[in-house]
Amino acid sequence: MLDKLTAIQQKISSSLDSIKILAELANFRVQTLGRKGELTRLLKAVGSLPPEERKELGKKVNEIRDQILSEIENKKAALEASALAESLITETIDVTLPGKTSPAGSLHPVTQFMWRLEELFISLGFDIVEGSLIETVYHNFDALNTPHNHPSRDEGDTFYIDETHVLRTHTSPMQVRTMERQKPPIRVIVPGMVSRRDEIDATHTPVFHQMEGLVIDRGITFADLRGMLDTIVRYVFGQEAKVRLRPSHFPFTEPSAEVDISCYACVTSKPGKLLPPKDDCSVCKGSGWVELWGCGMVHPEVLRKSGIDPSEYSGYAFGLGVTRMTSALYGIPTLKPYFENDVQFLKQF
Ligand code: PHE
């Protein structure tokens, strides 16, 4: 039996020498030391020998087993080292090749512009509130003093969900909701999407973005509103930009005005300079002014309906046409590209 053992040991050592790759070594280990390996079989056979032989032979088999194990480990380390050395020579990596990046999207110009406006209002102490896209007819119209026969309530102008709910046609219902739940002083802006039944053309889409502003406190006057409009317009269009107010009508403000700004395409097109309007300017048609939004002093009846005493408090509101201002700022002539999700267009901003 001892002879057999020595023979096995020699056989194992010499076949170990001829192994050249790691995968072969793993197989070899299983064949020799695994459950069905020669050595394991021998070890089992030792169990059936008489006790005095068993002890000595068992010890010998275990010694040989340990020796083979350490030979295999040494061989493994040597094979790994030479495999690494070889791969360092044959596998070269070109670190100058461009990496693989997955294309990232970009923020929509309207979102970017909204965020810029929000920064201004936050710095002026305003809170930001957002309403829901579906409003009650009461908040969208009645509470805003808009009578039943007003054209904006017509089914041809407004998307009705049912008899008492509409897709909000402006952000003004949030004036009412804010006043219902908060006592003055109030300073909020309401950025958001609104919907109207408009045919799509260069300047109309059935959805667009507005930003409502509402300020209510003791002693607020039209002069405060005017000052705020100047601040907003200069922040967005530069220090030279001028504001012009034209008398207008909204059921929920009194007095009401339309806000025009000096034409950004011709009059203030050169920073630091005010130029005369160009007769052939496609933006202002030679008038020098561009209409941007509506505003006014909050109507006493709207204050009363929302639970605020008009003899104690007054305030102003404005509704910025965000989409229109974005177009003005970037010189985008039509509204269509805003809704087409064309990355080529969106990437430019
Ligand atoms: N809600 C009005 C509109 O959509 C704009 C507006 C807001 C006017 C606030 C006055 C005060 O046309």
Short mmCIF file of C-alpha atoms and ligand atoms in Angstrom, two decimals:
data_model
loop_
_atom_site.label_atom_id
_atom_site.label_comp_id
_atom_site.label_asym_id
_atom_site.label_seq_id
_atom_site.Cartn_x
_atom_site.Cartn_y
_atom_site.Cartn_z
CA MET A 1 0.00 0.00 0.00
CA LEU A 2 2.87 2.33 0.84
CA ASP A 3 4.33 1.67 -2.60
CA LYS A 4 1.06 2.44 -4.20
CA LEU A 5 1.00 5.69 -2.32
CA THR A 6 4.46 6.74 -3.43
CA ALA A 7 3.57 5.88 -7.01
CA ILE A 8 0.44 8.04 -6.86
CA GLN A 9 2.37 10.90 -5.37
CA GLN A 10 4.95 10.78 -8.15
CA LYS A 11 2.32 10.54 -10.80
CA ILE A 12 0.51 13.56 -9.39
CA SER A 13 3.66 15.66 -9.16
CA SER A 14 4.71 14.95 -12.69
CA SER A 15 1.28 15.65 -14.21
CA LEU A 16 1.17 18.89 -12.21
CA ASP A 17 4.36 19.96 -13.99
CA SER A 18 2.77 19.61 -17.40
CA ILE A 19 -0.23 21.87 -16.57
CA LYS A 20 -0.03 25.19 -18.38
CA ILE A 21 -3.39 26.93 -17.88
CA LEU A 22 -5.55 27.76 -14.87
CA ALA A 23 -8.67 25.94 -16.08
CA GLU A 24 -6.70 22.69 -16.38
CA LEU A 25 -5.38 23.14 -12.85
CA ALA A 26 -8.93 23.46 -11.47
CA ASN A 27 -9.89 20.16 -13.18
CA PHE A 28 -6.78 18.51 -11.91
CA ARG A 29 -7.56 19.49 -8.35
CA VAL A 30 -10.99 17.89 -8.54
CA GLN A 31 -9.61 14.73 -10.12
CA THR A 32 -6.94 14.20 -7.49
CA LEU A 33 -8.37 15.63 -4.28
CA GLY A 34 -12.09 15.61 -5.02
CA ARG A 35 -14.63 13.13 -3.68
CA LYS A 36 -13.86 10.58 -6.39
CA GLY A 37 -10.14 11.34 -6.60
CA GLU A 38 -7.48 8.66 -6.26
CA LEU A 39 -6.20 9.99 -3.01
CA THR A 40 -9.63 10.21 -1.45
CA ARG A 41 -10.32 6.63 -2.46
CA LEU A 42 -7.06 5.57 -0.79
CA LEU A 43 -7.94 7.46 2.34
CA LYS A 44 -11.25 5.58 2.48
CA ALA A 45 -9.51 2.26 2.02
CA VAL A 46 -7.25 3.07 4.97
CA GLY A 47 -10.34 2.92 7.18
CA SER A 48 -10.72 -0.81 6.59
CA LEU A 49 -7.09 -1.73 7.61
CA PRO A 50 -6.15 -3.20 10.97
CA PRO A 51 -5.64 -0.47 13.63
CA GLU A 52 -1.80 -0.50 13.81
CA GLU A 53 -1.39 -0.14 10.00
CA ARG A 54 -4.28 2.29 9.81
CA LYS A 55 -2.62 4.86 12.05
CA GLU A 56 0.69 5.01 10.19
CA LEU A 57 -0.78 4.88 6.68
CA GLY A 58 -3.51 7.38 7.51
CA LYS A 59 -0.87 9.82 8.67
CA LYS A 60 1.13 9.29 5.49
CA VAL A 61 -1.87 9.80 3.19
CA ASN A 62 -2.76 13.03 4.96
CA GLU A 63 0.83 14.27 4.66
CA ILE A 64 0.82 13.57 0.95
CA ARG A 65 -2.54 15.25 0.58
CA ASP A 66 -1.25 18.42 2.30
CA GLN A 67 1.85 18.40 0.16
CA ILE A 68 -0.14 18.08 -3.06
CA LEU A 69 -2.46 20.86 -1.91
CA SER A 70 0.41 23.25 -1.36
CA GLU A 71 1.96 22.27 -4.72
CA ILE A 72 -1.35 23.07 -6.40
CA GLU A 73 -1.53 26.45 -4.63
CA ASN A 74 2.01 27.32 -5.71
CA LYS A 75 1.26 26.32 -9.25
CA LYS A 76 -1.90 28.41 -9.20
CA ALA A 77 -0.03 31.51 -8.03
CA ALA A 78 2.62 30.99 -10.71
CA LEU A 79 0.04 30.51 -13.48
CA GLU A 80 -1.89 33.62 -12.38
CA ALA A 81 1.25 35.73 -12.37
CA SER A 82 2.26 34.67 -15.85
CA ALA A 83 -1.33 35.14 -17.17
CA LEU A 84 -1.31 38.72 -15.88
CA ALA A 85 2.12 39.42 -17.34
CA GLU A 86 0.96 38.14 -20.70
CA SER A 87 -2.29 40.14 -20.70
CA LEU A 88 -0.37 43.30 -19.89
CA ILE A 89 1.63 42.77 -23.06
CA THR A 90 -1.16 41.66 -25.40
CA GLU A 91 -4.18 43.64 -24.16
CA THR A 92 -3.58 47.33 -24.63
CA ILE A 93 -6.26 49.87 -23.66
CA ASP A 94 -6.48 53.09 -25.62
CA VAL A 95 -7.23 55.58 -22.88
CA THR A 96 -7.60 58.38 -25.45
CA LEU A 97 -10.75 56.85 -27.00
CA PRO A 98 -13.95 58.81 -26.22
CA GLY A 99 -16.01 57.21 -23.42
CA LYS A 100 -19.51 55.85 -23.89
CA THR A 101 -22.08 58.31 -22.51
CA SER A 102 -25.83 57.90 -22.56
CA PRO A 103 -27.52 61.00 -23.97
CA ALA A 104 -28.98 63.25 -21.27
CA GLY A 105 -32.11 65.35 -21.77
CA SER A 106 -32.23 69.05 -21.02
CA LEU A 107 -34.58 71.42 -19.25
CA HIS A 108 -37.36 72.86 -21.37
CA PRO A 109 -36.85 76.58 -22.08
CA VAL A 110 -40.19 77.37 -20.41
CA THR A 111 -39.09 75.51 -17.25
CA GLN A 112 -35.74 77.31 -17.25
CA PHE A 113 -37.45 80.64 -17.59
CA MET A 114 -40.01 79.84 -14.86
CA TRP A 115 -37.17 78.91 -12.50
CA ARG A 116 -35.43 82.19 -13.28
CA LEU A 117 -38.60 84.15 -12.50
CA GLU A 118 -39.12 82.13 -9.31
CA GLU A 119 -35.65 83.15 -8.14
CA LEU A 120 -36.59 86.81 -8.50
CA PHE A 121 -39.84 86.42 -6.56
CA ILE A 122 -38.25 84.34 -3.82
CA SER A 123 -35.67 87.12 -3.37
CA LEU A 124 -38.57 89.59 -3.03
CA GLY A 125 -40.19 87.54 -0.25
CA PHE A 126 -42.95 85.79 -2.25
CA ASP A 127 -44.18 82.26 -1.58
CA ILE A 128 -44.71 79.86 -4.46
CA VAL A 129 -48.06 78.03 -4.61
CA GLU A 130 -49.36 75.67 -7.27
CA GLY A 131 -52.99 74.95 -7.94
CA SER A 132 -54.49 72.00 -9.79
CA LEU A 133 -55.08 71.88 -13.53
CA ILE A 134 -58.76 71.01 -12.98
CA GLU A 135 -60.63 73.78 -11.18
CA THR A 136 -64.17 74.28 -10.00
CA VAL A 137 -66.28 76.57 -12.15
CA TYR A 138 -66.78 78.59 -8.96
CA HIS A 139 -63.04 79.32 -8.44
CA ASN A 140 -62.26 79.75 -12.14
CA PHE A 141 -65.17 82.15 -12.84
CA ASP A 142 -67.77 83.00 -10.15
CA ALA A 143 -65.39 83.88 -7.32
CA LEU A 144 -63.47 86.00 -9.82
CA ASN A 145 -66.53 88.11 -10.53
CA THR A 146 -66.94 86.65 -14.01
CA PRO A 147 -70.67 86.65 -14.79
CA HIS A 148 -72.60 83.77 -16.37
CA ASN A 149 -72.88 85.49 -19.73
CA HIS A 150 -69.16 86.29 -19.99
CA PRO A 151 -67.71 84.97 -23.28
CA SER A 152 -64.79 83.19 -21.55
CA ARG A 153 -67.32 80.84 -19.88
CA ASP A 154 -68.58 79.64 -23.23
CA GLU A 155 -68.05 75.97 -24.14
CA GLY A 156 -66.33 77.20 -27.28
CA ASP A 157 -63.67 78.91 -25.17
CA THR A 158 -63.24 76.56 -22.20
CA PHE A 159 -62.73 72.81 -21.71
CA TYR A 160 -65.47 71.61 -19.35
CA ILE A 161 -64.92 68.36 -17.42
CA ASP A 162 -68.52 68.37 -16.17
CA GLU A 163 -71.00 71.06 -15.13
CA THR A 164 -68.98 72.19 -12.14
CA HIS A 165 -65.37 71.53 -13.24
CA VAL A 166 -63.14 72.97 -15.96
CA LEU A 167 -59.51 72.79 -17.10
CA ARG A 168 -58.40 76.07 -15.54
CA THR A 169 -58.32 78.85 -18.11
CA HIS A 170 -55.89 80.97 -16.08
CA THR A 171 -53.90 80.81 -12.83
CA SER A 172 -56.16 83.48 -11.24
CA PRO A 173 -58.37 80.94 -9.33
CA MET A 174 -55.36 80.49 -7.04
CA GLN A 175 -55.82 84.14 -5.99
CA VAL A 176 -59.14 83.10 -4.49
CA ARG A 177 -57.89 79.82 -2.99
CA THR A 178 -54.93 81.60 -1.38
CA MET A 179 -57.12 84.33 0.13
CA GLU A 180 -59.62 81.73 1.37
CA ARG A 181 -56.97 79.97 3.45
CA GLN A 182 -54.53 82.72 4.38
CA LYS A 183 -54.98 86.08 6.07
CA PRO A 184 -53.02 89.11 4.76
CA PRO A 185 -50.22 90.01 4.34
CA ILE A 186 -50.15 87.81 1.24
CA ARG A 187 -47.37 87.64 -1.36
CA VAL A 188 -47.58 84.65 -3.66
CA ILE A 189 -46.81 83.63 -7.19
CA VAL A 190 -48.54 80.76 -8.98
CA PRO A 191 -46.57 79.20 -11.84
CA GLY A 192 -48.52 76.72 -13.93
CA MET A 193 -50.18 75.40 -17.04
CA VAL A 194 -53.56 76.63 -18.25
CA SER A 195 -55.87 75.51 -21.08
CA ARG A 196 -58.15 77.27 -23.55
CA ARG A 197 -60.01 76.08 -26.62
CA ASP A 198 -57.76 77.95 -29.04
CA GLU A 199 -56.95 76.91 -32.60
CA ILE A 200 -53.21 76.29 -32.99
CA ASP A 201 -51.40 79.07 -34.83
CA ALA A 202 -48.10 80.96 -34.43
CA THR A 203 -49.17 82.60 -31.17
CA HIS A 204 -51.89 80.25 -29.83
CA THR A 205 -51.85 76.71 -28.40
CA PRO A 206 -54.58 75.02 -26.32
CA VAL A 207 -52.17 74.83 -23.37
CA PHE A 208 -49.66 77.42 -22.26
CA HIS A 209 -47.97 78.68 -19.10
CA GLN A 210 -48.78 81.60 -16.85
CA MET A 211 -47.44 82.94 -13.59
CA GLU A 212 -49.95 84.68 -11.36
CA GLY A 213 -48.81 87.22 -8.79
CA LEU A 214 -50.89 88.36 -5.81
CA VAL A 215 -50.02 90.89 -3.11
CA ILE A 216 -52.54 91.83 -0.40
CA ASP A 217 -51.82 94.05 2.59
CA ARG A 218 -52.86 97.30 4.23
CA GLY A 219 -52.26 100.35 2.04
CA ILE A 220 -51.22 98.61 -1.21
CA THR A 221 -51.70 100.98 -4.17
CA PHE A 222 -51.38 101.02 -7.95
CA ALA A 223 -47.93 102.59 -7.48
CA ASP A 224 -46.76 99.36 -5.78
CA LEU A 225 -48.02 97.38 -8.76
CA ARG A 226 -46.25 99.68 -11.20
CA GLY A 227 -42.99 99.39 -9.25
CA MET A 228 -43.24 95.61 -9.25
CA LEU A 229 -43.85 95.51 -13.02
CA ASP A 230 -40.76 97.67 -13.63
CA THR A 231 -38.71 95.36 -11.41
CA ILE A 232 -39.85 92.23 -13.28
CA VAL A 233 -39.33 93.68 -16.75
CA ARG A 234 -35.85 95.01 -15.96
CA TYR A 235 -34.86 91.71 -14.37
CA VAL A 236 -35.88 89.79 -17.48
CA PHE A 237 -35.19 92.17 -20.37
CA GLY A 238 -32.44 94.42 -18.98
CA GLN A 239 -32.21 97.81 -17.31
CA GLU A 240 -33.21 99.81 -20.41
CA ALA A 241 -36.51 97.99 -20.90
CA LYS A 242 -39.54 100.24 -20.42
CA VAL A 243 -43.07 99.38 -19.23
CA ARG A 244 -46.25 100.95 -20.63
CA LEU A 245 -49.70 100.41 -19.11
CA ARG A 246 -52.87 100.57 -21.20
CA PRO A 247 -56.33 100.69 -19.60
CA SER A 248 -58.08 97.37 -19.95
CA HIS A 249 -60.83 95.28 -18.39
CA PHE A 250 -60.78 92.11 -16.28
CA PRO A 251 -63.83 91.26 -14.16
CA PHE A 252 -61.64 90.55 -11.11
CA THR A 253 -59.44 93.68 -11.08
CA GLU A 254 -60.39 97.35 -10.93
CA PRO A 255 -58.72 99.32 -12.38
CA SER A 256 -57.20 96.87 -14.88
CA ALA A 257 -54.35 97.31 -17.34
CA GLU A 258 -52.46 95.55 -20.12
CA VAL A 259 -48.69 95.57 -19.70
CA ASP A 260 -46.62 96.43 -22.78
CA ILE A 261 -42.83 96.45 -22.87
CA SER A 262 -40.50 98.31 -25.19
CA CYS A 263 -39.83 96.07 -28.20
CA TYR A 264 -36.94 93.71 -27.40
CA ALA A 265 -36.40 93.05 -31.12
CA CYS A 266 -35.71 96.66 -32.15
CA VAL A 267 -35.96 99.27 -29.33
CA THR A 268 -33.84 97.56 -26.64
CA SER A 269 -32.02 95.16 -28.95
CA LYS A 270 -28.65 96.82 -28.17
CA PRO A 271 -27.73 96.56 -24.47
CA GLY A 272 -27.23 99.99 -22.92
CA LYS A 273 -29.00 101.80 -25.79
CA LEU A 274 -32.59 102.77 -26.55
CA LEU A 275 -33.14 102.81 -30.32
CA PRO A 276 -36.11 104.21 -32.25
CA PRO A 277 -38.63 101.52 -33.30
CA LYS A 278 -38.09 100.04 -36.74
CA ASP A 279 -41.02 100.40 -39.16
CA ASP A 280 -40.51 96.91 -40.55
CA CYS A 281 -39.97 95.16 -37.17
CA SER A 282 -41.83 91.83 -37.30
CA VAL A 283 -42.31 91.72 -33.51
CA CYS A 284 -43.82 95.15 -32.76
CA LYS A 285 -44.91 96.07 -36.31
CA GLY A 286 -43.21 99.43 -35.91
CA SER A 287 -45.12 100.50 -32.76
CA GLY A 288 -42.12 100.00 -30.45
CA TRP A 289 -44.24 98.11 -27.87
CA VAL A 290 -45.05 94.43 -27.27
CA GLU A 291 -48.10 93.33 -25.29
CA LEU A 292 -47.18 90.90 -22.53
CA TRP A 293 -49.70 90.49 -19.70
CA GLY A 294 -52.72 91.66 -17.74
CA CYS A 295 -52.79 93.17 -14.25
CA GLY A 296 -54.80 95.35 -11.90
CA MET A 297 -55.94 96.10 -8.35
CA VAL A 298 -57.88 93.18 -6.87
CA HIS A 299 -61.62 93.96 -7.15
CA PRO A 300 -63.26 94.66 -3.73
CA GLU A 301 -65.96 92.11 -4.54
CA VAL A 302 -63.30 89.38 -5.08
CA LEU A 303 -61.72 90.28 -1.72
CA ARG A 304 -65.13 90.10 -0.02
CA LYS A 305 -66.06 86.76 -1.61
CA SER A 306 -62.72 85.32 -0.41
CA GLY A 307 -63.28 86.48 3.16
CA ILE A 308 -61.07 89.60 3.21
CA ASP A 309 -62.47 93.00 4.26
CA PRO A 310 -61.87 95.50 1.40
CA SER A 311 -62.20 98.46 3.78
CA GLU A 312 -59.11 97.20 5.62
CA TYR A 313 -57.01 95.58 2.90
CA SER A 314 -56.17 96.20 -0.74
CA GLY A 315 -53.89 94.47 -3.21
CA TYR A 316 -52.77 93.92 -6.77
CA ALA A 317 -52.56 90.93 -9.09
CA PHE A 318 -50.83 90.22 -12.37
CA GLY A 319 -50.82 87.29 -14.78
CA LEU A 320 -47.49 86.90 -16.55
CA GLY A 321 -47.66 85.19 -19.92
CA VAL A 322 -44.69 82.91 -19.31
CA THR A 323 -44.71 81.23 -22.73
CA ARG A 324 -44.90 84.58 -24.46
CA MET A 325 -42.06 85.99 -22.37
CA THR A 326 -39.90 82.92 -23.11
CA SER A 327 -40.48 83.48 -26.82
CA ALA A 328 -39.64 87.15 -26.43
CA LEU A 329 -36.45 86.38 -24.56
CA TYR A 330 -35.10 83.74 -26.94
CA GLY A 331 -36.60 85.18 -30.13
CA ILE A 332 -38.70 82.07 -30.88
CA PRO A 333 -41.27 83.15 -33.46
CA THR A 334 -43.87 80.36 -33.07
CA LEU A 335 -45.16 78.32 -30.13
CA LYS A 336 -45.20 74.95 -31.89
CA PRO A 337 -41.62 73.86 -31.10
CA TYR A 338 -42.39 74.12 -27.37
CA PHE A 339 -44.66 71.11 -27.63
CA GLU A 340 -42.84 68.91 -30.15
CA ASN A 341 -40.19 67.49 -27.80
CA ASP A 342 -37.54 67.82 -30.49
CA VAL A 343 -34.18 67.44 -28.71
CA GLN A 344 -32.42 69.45 -31.43
CA PHE A 345 -34.60 72.42 -30.48
CA LEU A 346 -34.55 71.90 -26.72
CA LYS A 347 -30.75 71.41 -26.56
CA GLN A 348 -30.14 75.01 -27.61
CA PHE A 349 -31.22 76.50 -24.30
N1 PHE B 1 -56.03 85.97 -15.64
C1 PHE B 1 -55.85 86.96 -16.66
C2 PHE B 1 -55.71 86.25 -18.02
O1 PHE B 1 -55.45 85.09 -18.05
C3 PHE B 1 -54.63 87.80 -16.41
C4 PHE B 1 -54.74 88.65 -15.17
C5 PHE B 1 -54.24 88.15 -13.98
C6 PHE B 1 -55.28 89.90 -15.20
C7 PHE B 1 -54.30 88.93 -12.83
C8 PHE B 1 -55.36 90.68 -14.06
C9 PHE B 1 -54.86 90.19 -12.89
O2 PHE B 1 -55.85 86.85 -19.04
#
